[in-house]
PDB file of C-alpha atoms in Angstrom:
ATOM      1  CA  UNK X  68      44.579   9.574  14.228  1.00  0.00           C
ATOM      2  CA  UNK X  69      46.392   6.507  15.542  1.00  0.00           C
ATOM      3  CA  UNK X  70      43.614   4.323  14.109  1.00  0.00           C
ATOM      4  CA  UNK X  71      43.751   6.215  10.796  1.00  0.00           C
ATOM      5  CA  UNK X  72      47.549   5.900  10.413  1.00  0.00           C
ATOM      6  CA  UNK X  73      47.531   2.205  11.426  1.00  0.00           C
ATOM      7  CA  UNK X  74      44.920   1.282   8.833  1.00  0.00           C
ATOM      8  CA  UNK X  75      46.494   3.523   6.192  1.00  0.00           C
ATOM      9  CA  UNK X  76      49.587   1.306   6.471  1.00  0.00           C
ATOM     10  CA  UNK X  77      47.345  -1.774   6.262  1.00  0.00           C
ATOM     11  CA  UNK X  78      45.659  -0.432   3.118  1.00  0.00           C
ATOM     12  CA  UNK X  79      48.964   0.390   1.437  1.00  0.00           C
ATOM     13  CA  UNK X  80      50.423  -3.022   2.342  1.00  0.00           C
ATOM     14  CA  UNK X  81      47.504  -5.090   1.053  1.00  0.00           C
ATOM     15  CA  UNK X  82      47.550  -3.158  -2.234  1.00  0.00           C
ATOM     16  CA  UNK X  83      51.215  -4.047  -2.918  1.00  0.00           C
ATOM     17  CA  UNK X  84      50.850  -7.670  -4.157  1.00  0.00           C
ATOM     18  CA  UNK X  85      50.192  -7.926  -7.891  1.00  0.00           C
ATOM     19  CA  UNK X  86      46.583  -8.831  -8.571  1.00  0.00           C
ATOM     20  CA  UNK X  87      43.989  -8.405 -11.293  1.00  0.00           C
ATOM     21  CA  UNK X  88      43.385  -4.784 -10.249  1.00  0.00           C
ATOM     22  CA  UNK X  89      47.093  -3.920 -10.543  1.00  0.00           C
ATOM     23  CA  UNK X  90      47.275  -5.568 -13.983  1.00  0.00           C
ATOM     24  CA  UNK X  91      44.242  -3.663 -15.288  1.00  0.00           C
ATOM     25  CA  UNK X  92      45.450  -0.342 -13.839  1.00  0.00           C
ATOM     26  CA  UNK X  93      48.894  -0.770 -15.390  1.00  0.00           C
ATOM     27  CA  UNK X  94      47.443  -1.682 -18.780  1.00  0.00           C
ATOM     28  CA  UNK X  95      45.069   1.288 -18.857  1.00  0.00           C
ATOM     29  CA  UNK X  96      47.786   3.599 -17.544  1.00  0.00           C
ATOM     30  CA  UNK X  97      50.118   2.593 -20.379  1.00  0.00           C
ATOM     31  CA  UNK X  98      47.476   2.742 -23.102  1.00  0.00           C
ATOM     32  CA  UNK X  99      45.622   5.894 -22.060  1.00  0.00           C
ATOM     33  CA  UNK X 100      47.610   7.680 -19.374  1.00  0.00           C
ATOM     34  CA  UNK X 101      47.542   8.365 -15.635  1.00  0.00           C
ATOM     35  CA  UNK X 102      43.892   9.455 -15.346  1.00  0.00           C
ATOM     36  CA  UNK X 103      42.553   6.320 -17.030  1.00  0.00           C
ATOM     37  CA  UNK X 104      44.711   4.029 -14.934  1.00  0.00           C
ATOM     38  CA  UNK X 105      43.499   5.858 -11.846  1.00  0.00           C
ATOM     39  CA  UNK X 106      39.883   5.473 -13.028  1.00  0.00           C
ATOM     40  CA  UNK X 107      40.316   1.694 -12.696  1.00  0.00           C
ATOM     41  CA  UNK X 108      41.564   2.142  -9.138  1.00  0.00           C
ATOM     42  CA  UNK X 109      38.658   4.454  -8.299  1.00  0.00           C
ATOM     43  CA  UNK X 110      36.219   1.843  -9.606  1.00  0.00           C
ATOM     44  CA  UNK X 111      37.753  -0.726  -7.281  1.00  0.00           C
ATOM     45  CA  UNK X 112      37.668   1.707  -4.357  1.00  0.00           C
ATOM     46  CA  UNK X 113      33.961   2.327  -4.997  1.00  0.00           C
ATOM     47  CA  UNK X 114      33.296  -1.363  -4.329  1.00  0.00           C
ATOM     48  CA  UNK X 115      35.610  -1.228  -1.292  1.00  0.00           C
ATOM     49  CA  UNK X 116      33.733   1.766   0.176  1.00  0.00           C
ATOM     50  CA  UNK X 117      30.379   0.051  -0.403  1.00  0.00           C
ATOM     51  CA  UNK X 118      31.642  -3.062   1.409  1.00  0.00           C
ATOM     52  CA  UNK X 119      32.876  -0.999   4.363  1.00  0.00           C
ATOM     53  CA  UNK X 120      29.428   0.565   4.742  1.00  0.00           C
ATOM     54  CA  UNK X 121      27.723  -2.831   4.361  1.00  0.00           C
ATOM     55  CA  UNK X 122      29.954  -4.371   7.024  1.00  0.00           C
ATOM     56  CA  UNK X 123      29.267  -1.550   9.454  1.00  0.00           C
ATOM     57  CA  UNK X 124      25.540  -2.153   9.118  1.00  0.00           C
ATOM     58  CA  UNK X 125      25.909  -5.802  10.111  1.00  0.00           C
ATOM     59  CA  UNK X 126      26.276  -7.655   6.812  1.00  0.00           C
ATOM     60  CA  UNK X 127      29.622  -9.253   7.715  1.00  0.00           C
ATOM     61  CA  UNK X 128      28.089 -12.605   8.707  1.00  0.00           C
ATOM     62  CA  UNK X 129      25.845 -12.626   5.639  1.00  0.00           C
ATOM     63  CA  UNK X 130      28.710 -11.847   3.253  1.00  0.00           C
ATOM     64  CA  UNK X 131      30.751 -14.672   4.790  1.00  0.00           C
ATOM     65  CA  UNK X 132      28.151 -17.310   3.825  1.00  0.00           C
ATOM     66  CA  UNK X 133      29.284 -19.738   1.076  1.00  0.00           C
ATOM     67  CA  UNK X 134      26.064 -19.380  -0.931  1.00  0.00           C
ATOM     68  CA  UNK X 135      26.693 -15.610  -1.095  1.00  0.00           C
ATOM     69  CA  UNK X 136      30.356 -15.910  -2.082  1.00  0.00           C
ATOM     70  CA  UNK X 137      30.046 -18.780  -4.572  1.00  0.00           C
ATOM     71  CA  UNK X 138      28.118 -16.877  -7.266  1.00  0.00           C
ATOM     72  CA  UNK X 139      30.650 -14.057  -7.053  1.00  0.00           C
ATOM     73  CA  UNK X 140      33.512 -16.415  -7.942  1.00  0.00           C
ATOM     74  CA  UNK X 141      31.833 -17.352 -11.225  1.00  0.00           C
ATOM     75  CA  UNK X 142      30.695 -13.783 -11.915  1.00  0.00           C
ATOM     76  CA  UNK X 143      34.203 -12.488 -11.177  1.00  0.00           C
ATOM     77  CA  UNK X 144      35.711 -15.138 -13.474  1.00  0.00           C
ATOM     78  CA  UNK X 145      33.320 -14.144 -16.269  1.00  0.00           C
ATOM     79  CA  UNK X 146      34.218 -10.458 -15.914  1.00  0.00           C
ATOM     80  CA  UNK X 147      37.951 -11.205 -15.942  1.00  0.00           C
ATOM     81  CA  UNK X 148      37.637 -13.472 -18.997  1.00  0.00           C
ATOM     82  CA  UNK X 149      35.793 -10.627 -20.729  1.00  0.00           C
ATOM     83  CA  UNK X 150      38.469  -8.075 -19.821  1.00  0.00           C
ATOM     84  CA  UNK X 151      41.222 -10.508 -20.876  1.00  0.00           C
ATOM     85  CA  UNK X 152      39.544 -11.133 -24.239  1.00  0.00           C
ATOM     86  CA  UNK X 153      39.140  -7.391 -24.801  1.00  0.00           C
ATOM     87  CA  UNK X 154      42.752  -6.738 -23.754  1.00  0.00           C
ATOM     88  CA  UNK X 155      44.179  -9.277 -26.213  1.00  0.00           C
ATOM     89  CA  UNK X 156      41.778  -8.669 -29.103  1.00  0.00           C
ATOM     90  CA  UNK X 157      42.159  -4.885 -28.966  1.00  0.00           C
ATOM     91  CA  UNK X 158      45.823  -4.836 -27.922  1.00  0.00           C
ATOM     92  CA  UNK X 159      46.807  -2.645 -30.877  1.00  0.00           C
ATOM     93  CA  UNK X 160      43.743  -0.392 -30.649  1.00  0.00           C
ATOM     94  CA  UNK X 161      42.959   2.565 -28.415  1.00  0.00           C
ATOM     95  CA  UNK X 162      46.638   3.305 -27.725  1.00  0.00           C
ATOM     96  CA  UNK X 163      47.450   6.948 -27.126  1.00  0.00           C
ATOM     97  CA  UNK X 164      51.126   7.732 -26.714  1.00  0.00           C
ATOM     98  CA  UNK X 165      52.356  10.383 -24.258  1.00  0.00           C
ATOM     99  CA  UNK X 166      51.010  13.773 -25.357  1.00  0.00           C
ATOM    100  CA  UNK X 167      48.141  12.328 -27.415  1.00  0.00           C
ATOM    101  CA  UNK X 168      44.464  12.552 -26.453  1.00  0.00           C
ATOM    102  CA  UNK X 169      43.141   9.250 -24.989  1.00  0.00           C
ATOM    103  CA  UNK X 170      40.699   7.323 -27.182  1.00  0.00           C
ATOM    104  CA  UNK X 171      38.833   5.657 -24.317  1.00  0.00           C
ATOM    105  CA  UNK X 172      36.367   7.346 -22.002  1.00  0.00           C
ATOM    106  CA  UNK X 173      37.065   7.812 -18.300  1.00  0.00           C
ATOM    107  CA  UNK X 174      33.798   6.070 -17.360  1.00  0.00           C
ATOM    108  CA  UNK X 175      34.607   2.942 -19.341  1.00  0.00           C
ATOM    109  CA  UNK X 176      37.871   2.418 -17.475  1.00  0.00           C
ATOM    110  CA  UNK X 177      36.086   3.260 -14.198  1.00  0.00           C
ATOM    111  CA  UNK X 178      33.573   0.498 -15.008  1.00  0.00           C
ATOM    112  CA  UNK X 179      36.440  -1.941 -15.628  1.00  0.00           C
ATOM    113  CA  UNK X 180      37.695  -1.243 -12.112  1.00  0.00           C
ATOM    114  CA  UNK X 181      34.282  -2.068 -10.682  1.00  0.00           C
ATOM    115  CA  UNK X 182      34.141  -5.330 -12.656  1.00  0.00           C
ATOM    116  CA  UNK X 183      37.595  -6.420 -11.460  1.00  0.00           C
ATOM    117  CA  UNK X 184      36.740  -5.641  -7.822  1.00  0.00           C
ATOM    118  CA  UNK X 185      33.644  -7.874  -7.789  1.00  0.00           C
ATOM    119  CA  UNK X 186      35.100 -11.037  -6.241  1.00  0.00           C
ATOM    120  CA  UNK X 187      34.811 -13.059  -3.025  1.00  0.00           C
ATOM    121  CA  UNK X 188      38.528 -12.520  -2.496  1.00  0.00           C
ATOM    122  CA  UNK X 189      37.711  -8.862  -1.979  1.00  0.00           C
ATOM    123  CA  UNK X 190      34.806  -9.803   0.297  1.00  0.00           C
ATOM    124  CA  UNK X 191      36.931 -12.140   2.395  1.00  0.00           C
ATOM    125  CA  UNK X 192      39.526  -9.412   2.919  1.00  0.00           C
ATOM    126  CA  UNK X 193      37.024  -6.816   4.093  1.00  0.00           C
ATOM    127  CA  UNK X 194      35.129  -9.282   6.289  1.00  0.00           C
ATOM    128  CA  UNK X 195      38.344 -10.404   7.989  1.00  0.00           C
ATOM    129  CA  UNK X 196      39.822  -6.916   8.436  1.00  0.00           C
ATOM    130  CA  UNK X 197      36.662  -5.141   9.544  1.00  0.00           C
ATOM    131  CA  UNK X 198      35.452  -8.160  11.474  1.00  0.00           C
ATOM    132  CA  UNK X 199      38.453  -7.497  13.732  1.00  0.00           C
ATOM    133  CA  UNK X 200      37.661  -3.786  13.865  1.00  0.00           C
ATOM    134  CA  UNK X 201      34.034  -4.426  14.829  1.00  0.00           C
ATOM    135  CA  UNK X 202      35.112  -7.009  17.412  1.00  0.00           C
ATOM    136  CA  UNK X 203      36.998  -4.258  19.226  1.00  0.00           C
ATOM    137  CA  UNK X 204      33.709  -2.370  19.563  1.00  0.00           C
ATOM    138  CA  UNK X 205      35.107   0.752  17.945  1.00  0.00           C
ATOM    139  CA  UNK X 206      32.855   3.791  17.918  1.00  0.00           C
ATOM    140  CA  UNK X 207      31.303   5.032  14.681  1.00  0.00           C
ATOM    141  CA  UNK X 208      34.034   7.700  14.617  1.00  0.00           C
ATOM    142  CA  UNK X 209      36.881   5.189  14.975  1.00  0.00           C
ATOM    143  CA  UNK X 210      35.351   2.751  12.494  1.00  0.00           C
ATOM    144  CA  UNK X 211      35.070   5.564   9.969  1.00  0.00           C
ATOM    145  CA  UNK X 212      38.732   6.488  10.460  1.00  0.00           C
ATOM    146  CA  UNK X 213      39.751   2.819  10.034  1.00  0.00           C
ATOM    147  CA  UNK X 214      37.875   2.590   6.728  1.00  0.00           C
ATOM    148  CA  UNK X 215      39.190   5.957   5.558  1.00  0.00           C
ATOM    149  CA  UNK X 216      42.725   4.903   6.492  1.00  0.00           C
ATOM    150  CA  UNK X 217      42.586   1.734   4.374  1.00  0.00           C
ATOM    151  CA  UNK X 218      41.107   3.576   1.393  1.00  0.00           C
ATOM    152  CA  UNK X 219      43.806   6.261   1.692  1.00  0.00           C
ATOM    153  CA  UNK X 220      46.516   3.579   1.778  1.00  0.00           C
ATOM    154  CA  UNK X 221      45.111   1.967  -1.367  1.00  0.00           C
ATOM    155  CA  UNK X 222      44.884   5.388  -3.020  1.00  0.00           C
ATOM    156  CA  UNK X 223      48.523   6.169  -2.213  1.00  0.00           C
ATOM    157  CA  UNK X 224      49.589   2.835  -3.718  1.00  0.00           C
ATOM    158  CA  UNK X 225      47.552   3.479  -6.869  1.00  0.00           C
ATOM    159  CA  UNK X 226      48.910   6.993  -7.357  1.00  0.00           C
ATOM    160  CA  UNK X 227      52.492   5.818  -6.789  1.00  0.00           C
ATOM    161  CA  UNK X 228      52.121   2.896  -9.206  1.00  0.00           C
ATOM    162  CA  UNK X 229      50.537   5.034 -11.905  1.00  0.00           C
ATOM    163  CA  UNK X 230      53.167   7.753 -11.517  1.00  0.00           C
ATOM    164  CA  UNK X 231      55.812   5.120 -12.324  1.00  0.00           C
ATOM    165  CA  UNK X 232      53.688   3.805 -15.217  1.00  0.00           C
ATOM    166  CA  UNK X 233      53.234   7.335 -16.615  1.00  0.00           C
ATOM    167  CA  UNK X 234      56.975   8.014 -16.554  1.00  0.00           C
ATOM    168  CA  UNK X 235      57.737   4.629 -18.181  1.00  0.00           C
ATOM    169  CA  UNK X 236      55.075   5.256 -20.832  1.00  0.00           C
ATOM    170  CA  UNK X 237      57.000   8.199 -22.253  1.00  0.00           C
ATOM    171  CA  UNK X 238      59.809   5.887 -23.373  1.00  0.00           C
ATOM    172  CA  UNK X 239      57.537   3.163 -24.814  1.00  0.00           C
ATOM    173  CA  UNK X 240      56.581   2.696 -28.441  1.00  0.00           C
ATOM    174  CA  UNK X 241      53.128   1.695 -29.651  1.00  0.00           C
ATOM    175  CA  UNK X 242      54.389  -1.858 -30.280  1.00  0.00           C
ATOM    176  CA  UNK X 243      55.707  -2.255 -26.718  1.00  0.00           C
ATOM    177  CA  UNK X 244      52.414  -1.016 -25.230  1.00  0.00           C
ATOM    178  CA  UNK X 245      50.519  -3.450 -27.478  1.00  0.00           C
ATOM    179  CA  UNK X 246      52.662  -6.326 -26.220  1.00  0.00           C
ATOM    180  CA  UNK X 247      52.086  -5.253 -22.606  1.00  0.00           C
ATOM    181  CA  UNK X 248      48.334  -5.283 -23.271  1.00  0.00           C
ATOM    182  CA  UNK X 249      48.587  -8.869 -24.562  1.00  0.00           C
ATOM    183  CA  UNK X 250      50.586  -9.956 -21.506  1.00  0.00           C
ATOM    184  CA  UNK X 251      48.020  -8.220 -19.262  1.00  0.00           C
ATOM    185  CA  UNK X 252      45.266 -10.191 -20.999  1.00  0.00           C
ATOM    186  CA  UNK X 253      47.097 -13.470 -20.380  1.00  0.00           C
ATOM    187  CA  UNK X 254      47.556 -12.590 -16.693  1.00  0.00           C
ATOM    188  CA  UNK X 255      43.855 -11.746 -16.400  1.00  0.00           C
ATOM    189  CA  UNK X 256      43.023 -15.170 -17.868  1.00  0.00           C
ATOM    190  CA  UNK X 257      45.181 -16.685 -15.124  1.00  0.00           C
ATOM    191  CA  UNK X 258      43.238 -14.816 -12.420  1.00  0.00           C
ATOM    192  CA  UNK X 259      39.955 -15.813 -14.075  1.00  0.00           C
ATOM    193  CA  UNK X 260      40.971 -19.479 -14.039  1.00  0.00           C
ATOM    194  CA  UNK X 261      41.840 -19.156 -10.345  1.00  0.00           C
ATOM    195  CA  UNK X 262      38.360 -17.721  -9.659  1.00  0.00           C
ATOM    196  CA  UNK X 263      36.857 -20.608 -11.630  1.00  0.00           C
ATOM    197  CA  UNK X 264      38.903 -23.097  -9.598  1.00  0.00           C
ATOM    198  CA  UNK X 265      37.681 -21.548  -6.341  1.00  0.00           C
ATOM    199  CA  UNK X 266      34.091 -21.772  -7.591  1.00  0.00           C
ATOM    200  CA  UNK X 267      34.461 -25.476  -8.444  1.00  0.00           C
ATOM    201  CA  UNK X 268      36.177 -26.113  -5.106  1.00  0.00           C
ATOM    202  CA  UNK X 269      33.338 -24.357  -3.281  1.00  0.00           C
ATOM    203  CA  UNK X 270      30.735 -26.446  -5.096  1.00  0.00           C
ATOM    204  CA  UNK X 271      32.575 -29.651  -4.173  1.00  0.00           C
ATOM    205  CA  UNK X 272      32.749 -28.605  -0.519  1.00  0.00           C
ATOM    206  CA  UNK X 273      29.003 -28.047  -0.444  1.00  0.00           C
ATOM    207  CA  UNK X 274      28.195 -31.471  -1.914  1.00  0.00           C
TER     208      UNK X 274
END
């Protein structure tokens, strides 16, 4: 339990900084409600869980290789540009105010979470965190509790964030939510440009 609690705090802490996942969750939470915002977070956690399993089975060194991470920077940038374009273009569409039935499917927002989570930044985090866990020669049991702790911490952050978003949504008009969607799109473009910069930087380092 000590391992679980320690890594729960780690998971909650690393989820606090505003990133592309937070932006997409907030946007979907405002436009379609708590469940749809949470679907984005669950999509991201699906990738996180897959990476934990991959790292346990010895893929940490492989995932740390530049030629593995480089393609993910450009793929991640492409996904974020797509989500940003969709967020801005359809800012005034698919908005369901508090009490109205959401227009977007749960699985579509879940897929958005998966797309946002596909990035080397995510890989680097898991490799560094679980590289340290593996270095301590934890048992399968302890490693499992470490992974579960981080995922629980992320889940607690997501639920807390979306609870605040859901309460704020009740006081927002359709116009305000549309404007938030546009701002979210602009922020996603910023993250996409950062991914693109990292890709170019990685290419230059290899040459």
